[in-house]
Amino acid sequence: MGETVQVEIERKYDVDGQASLPRLNGVGGVAQVRYRPPMALEAIYFDTAARDLSANNVTLRRRTGGTDAGWHVKIGKGERRLELHSPLGKDDVADVSAGPVTVSVPARILDLVRVHVRGKQLVPIARLNTLRSVVDLLDGQGRRLAEVSDDQVAAMAVGFRTESRVQHWREWEVEVVDAGLVAASAGGTDAFLDAVGQVLQPAGARPSAVGSKVEKVVGKAVDPLDPRAPLAGTGTTEDLDGGAPAVRAVLAATVRTQLKTLKGWDPLVRRDVEDSVHQYRVACRALRSLLQTYAPLLEADATGAVIRDLKKLGKLLSVARDAEVVRDQVQEKVAALPGGPQGAIAEMISGKTVKRLRGVKAERYEAAHAQQVKRMRSSWYFEVLDRLDAFALALPLNPELPEGDTAAAAAMVPLATDQVDAVLALAAAVGSEQDLARRLDLMHEVRKEAKRLRYAVKAVQDATGLDLGAELVARMKTAKKLQEALGDHRDSVMFQEHVLATSKVAARKGEDTFGYGVLFAAEFALQARTEAAAERLVEKLAHGHAGDVEAAANGASEA
């Protein structure tokens, strides 16, 4: 089995040594169970001396034995985590009988966690030996819904740690195998896990107090970039729970949350996971929009440098993303023709036309992605991440702000309102522009400004729950729709440009180009619809914004 990426959905329970696993037939759509022979697993866990992986909710282990031997990188916390698995390679074979300290992390695995460890050395921190008995939970057709693992664990800290006492415990893990089948049989994974848990707990199971086995051995690391962690040099925790949290607390929590999101997409971009390039660029844009909108509250030089870094990061994958968008549109555009994918018009588009349209962009995507991932392995990239971390740790405010920390809503709402004005000013320029090329450029600028407004409000909401006022939140939602309409318009124009360029290549090769003309012409109707929708959304955005938002800011500041 090659490298895989999957979402792991599981619940863990602590149990005493004498507990017996209850029968689970009839629970959550389980029609039958299947017992597997016990298996012996050995896992070695790795981290830096500073516990950077643990601090970022990343687990790295090398496992032997069982059905999934290999390297495992788990990202996230809670019941749902992303798991990247890579089988053991020829160079990964190691004699661990002499101690796990002799095992090293291969380059292909190190690449997945480099965003967190950077130049630091990964060392073994724990060794776990597990005797595992698995019960498969099957539906009426014998398909696996989930599995319950009964684990007897012997574990010890190793490496740079001085304590080496062996710990013993037992636990049960319920892991969903097929989320689609579980959704059909039990109404969703949460409902299924709840139903199984209601049977396990009377049998002696207790919800696990820790998120992973290794955490039970070496503990959970402190994350200096936690949204509520102290700011560098202050030693104090910022208060987000008061009625009027301070601007520094809100901005620090929001910047840190967005930075974590950005870094979380890094390993997925490297493995070319679907939609990862797009989401990485969204995270860059969201963080940059946040800093640009609220720049007057922050120290100018430090903030300007970070904004420039984020702009470069966003551009890092722009070529790959543009190619990805057009590549993925081809089949959708054919299917959207009048009559559908099997209709008479769609039949005018030959398979050769579709193949050429997709192939050109697929090749461009692969080349651009490989080039940019290479750039993500450079010293420049990690220096940028270091600067972003340092900025988020300190969150330097504008020294000219009034003495004491200003209430966040009173300071931030007017700046977000200014961003509404920026969108409307550019939209007015679009309406008066006669030159088509310039008009398209201006529409793209409106879209970018609408995105900035959306992210500047939503990022704060998501990270802190700060009330920025109902009117501003409503305008943020309108800005999102405006961004989407203009995005569809721009994607359509890009698709037309690709169709035209590719048709010329096909013509030189003597191929039939009629289908290209059909696809090109079909875009004009979409462009007319999206442009009309954008005009309506601009009107909605403009409606009564000044007085209402000012009142919202005043009300929030008095809360």
mmCIF file of C-alpha atoms in Angstrom, residues 43-49 51 53-54 58-62 121-127:
data_model
loop_
_atom_site.group_PDB
_atom_site.id
_atom_site.type_symbol
_atom_site.label_atom_id
_atom_site.label_comp_id
_atom_site.label_asym_id
_atom_site.label_seq_id
_atom_site.Cartn_x
_atom_site.Cartn_y
_atom_site.Cartn_z
ATOM 1 C CA ALA A 43 5.535 2.393 17.986
ATOM 2 C CA ILE A 44 8.298 4.946 18.426
ATOM 3 C CA TYR A 45 7.179 8.572 18.760
ATOM 4 C CA PHE A 46 9.286 11.543 17.700
ATOM 5 C CA ASP A 47 9.412 15.237 18.536
ATOM 6 C CA THR A 48 11.921 18.030 19.016
ATOM 7 C CA ALA A 49 13.487 18.733 22.394
ATOM 8 C CA ARG A 51 8.118 19.565 21.809
ATOM 9 C CA LEU A 53 5.052 18.887 17.225
ATOM 10 C CA SER A 54 3.020 18.343 20.366
ATOM 11 C CA VAL A 58 0.938 16.931 15.493
ATOM 12 C CA THR A 59 1.887 13.340 16.306
ATOM 13 C CA LEU A 60 4.702 11.543 14.476
ATOM 14 C CA ARG A 61 5.340 7.842 14.976
ATOM 15 C CA ARG A 62 6.997 4.850 13.356
ATOM 16 C CA GLN A 121 16.400 17.734 15.217
ATOM 17 C CA LEU A 122 13.688 15.145 15.681
ATOM 18 C CA VAL A 123 14.444 12.619 18.408
ATOM 19 C CA PRO A 124 12.565 9.648 19.872
ATOM 20 C CA ILE A 125 10.527 10.663 22.916
ATOM 21 C CA ALA A 126 8.488 7.533 23.690
ATOM 22 C CA ARG A 127 8.233 3.844 22.906
#
